């Protein structure tokens, strides 16, 4: 995944946060994630773990299934070490028929 691709997922997650008018502080409270973790994920500094993405999406009222699919697709292109394990852990039955 290129730096732009990694940043794209984070940028789009941040747009979701902004769309609902949520601050980093409120997002941290609702997700239970550290603000630094959220900042890294939302700015594209680090490729986020699936649980972080889903926590953000849940807190913002987004579509969990679609964001999970999007994360899986991005993760398959990413060199992030945690991706291999996380993608293997995704239940394929949940993904059937989402697209």
Short mmCIF file of C-alpha atoms in Angstrom, two decimals:
data_model
loop_
_atom_site.label_atom_id
_atom_site.label_comp_id
_atom_site.label_asym_id
_atom_site.label_seq_id
_atom_site.Cartn_x
_atom_site.Cartn_y
_atom_site.Cartn_z
CA UNK A 1 0.00 0.00 0.00
CA UNK A 2 1.33 3.39 -0.81
CA UNK A 3 1.57 6.13 1.78
CA UNK A 4 -1.37 7.77 0.03
CA UNK A 5 -3.46 4.60 0.34
CA UNK A 6 -2.65 4.24 4.02
CA UNK A 7 -3.53 7.86 4.59
CA UNK A 8 -6.73 7.52 2.54
CA UNK A 9 -8.31 5.07 4.98
CA UNK A 10 -7.40 7.33 7.89
CA UNK A 11 -8.60 10.43 6.08
CA UNK A 12 -11.95 8.84 5.31
CA UNK A 13 -12.34 7.71 8.93
CA UNK A 14 -11.58 11.25 10.03
CA UNK A 15 -14.22 12.58 7.62
CA UNK A 16 -16.71 10.23 9.27
CA UNK A 17 -15.73 11.64 12.69
CA UNK A 18 -16.06 15.21 11.45
CA UNK A 19 -19.39 14.48 9.74
CA UNK A 20 -20.92 13.62 13.12
CA UNK A 21 -19.14 16.55 14.79
CA UNK A 22 -17.11 14.49 17.23
CA UNK A 23 -13.88 15.71 18.85
CA UNK A 24 -10.88 13.47 19.42
CA UNK A 25 -11.62 13.65 23.15
CA UNK A 26 -15.21 12.46 22.67
CA UNK A 27 -14.13 9.78 20.21
CA UNK A 28 -11.54 8.52 22.71
CA UNK A 29 -14.20 8.39 25.42
CA UNK A 30 -16.67 6.50 23.22
CA UNK A 31 -14.16 4.04 21.78
CA UNK A 32 -11.94 3.45 24.80
CA UNK A 33 -8.92 4.09 22.54
CA UNK A 34 -6.11 6.44 23.46
CA UNK A 35 -6.20 9.78 21.67
CA UNK A 36 -2.71 9.07 20.31
CA UNK A 37 -3.96 5.81 18.78
CA UNK A 38 -6.89 7.61 17.20
CA UNK A 39 -4.68 10.41 15.92
CA UNK A 40 -2.27 7.92 14.33
CA UNK A 41 -5.18 6.07 12.69
CA UNK A 42 -7.07 9.14 11.49
CA UNK A 43 -4.04 10.92 10.06
CA UNK A 44 -2.63 7.84 8.31
CA UNK A 45 0.51 7.90 10.44
CA UNK A 46 -0.01 4.20 11.21
CA UNK A 47 -2.21 1.62 9.60
CA UNK A 48 -5.00 0.99 12.14
CA UNK A 49 -5.91 -2.39 13.55
CA UNK A 50 -9.34 -3.70 12.67
CA UNK A 51 -10.61 -3.31 16.22
CA UNK A 52 -9.62 0.37 16.17
CA UNK A 53 -11.39 0.99 12.85
CA UNK A 54 -14.55 -0.76 14.01
CA UNK A 55 -14.56 1.11 17.33
CA UNK A 56 -14.34 4.42 15.46
CA UNK A 57 -17.09 3.41 13.03
CA UNK A 58 -19.38 2.22 15.83
CA UNK A 59 -18.87 5.45 17.79
CA UNK A 60 -19.72 7.48 14.68
CA UNK A 61 -22.73 5.38 13.67
CA UNK A 62 -21.13 4.10 10.46
CA UNK A 63 -21.76 0.87 8.55
CA UNK A 64 -19.63 -1.75 10.31
CA UNK A 65 -19.81 -4.35 7.51
CA UNK A 66 -18.72 -1.94 4.80
CA UNK A 67 -15.85 -0.51 6.85
CA UNK A 68 -14.71 -4.04 7.71
CA UNK A 69 -14.61 -4.90 4.00
CA UNK A 70 -12.78 -1.70 3.25
CA UNK A 71 -10.22 -2.39 5.98
CA UNK A 72 -9.67 -5.95 4.71
CA UNK A 73 -9.06 -4.68 1.16
CA UNK A 74 -6.65 -1.99 2.38
CA UNK A 75 -4.92 -4.41 4.72
CA UNK A 76 -4.21 -6.87 1.93
CA UNK A 77 -2.24 -4.12 0.22
CA UNK A 78 -0.47 -2.97 3.38
CA UNK A 79 2.91 -4.09 4.70
CA UNK A 80 1.66 -3.68 8.29
CA UNK A 81 2.71 -6.71 10.32
CA UNK A 82 -0.58 -7.05 12.22
CA UNK A 83 -2.62 -7.28 9.02
CA UNK A 84 -1.92 -10.92 8.26
CA UNK A 85 -3.20 -12.07 11.63
CA UNK A 86 -6.16 -9.68 11.66
CA UNK A 87 -7.32 -10.55 8.14
CA UNK A 88 -7.18 -14.25 9.01
CA UNK A 89 -9.36 -13.53 12.05
CA UNK A 90 -12.13 -11.87 10.03
CA UNK A 91 -15.14 -14.14 9.80
CA UNK A 92 -15.77 -14.54 6.08
CA UNK A 93 -19.40 -15.46 6.72
CA UNK A 94 -20.02 -11.92 7.98
CA UNK A 95 -18.68 -10.55 4.71
CA UNK A 96 -20.82 -12.65 2.37
CA UNK A 97 -23.26 -10.57 0.38
CA UNK A 98 -22.18 -7.21 1.77
CA UNK A 99 -21.10 -5.76 -1.56
#
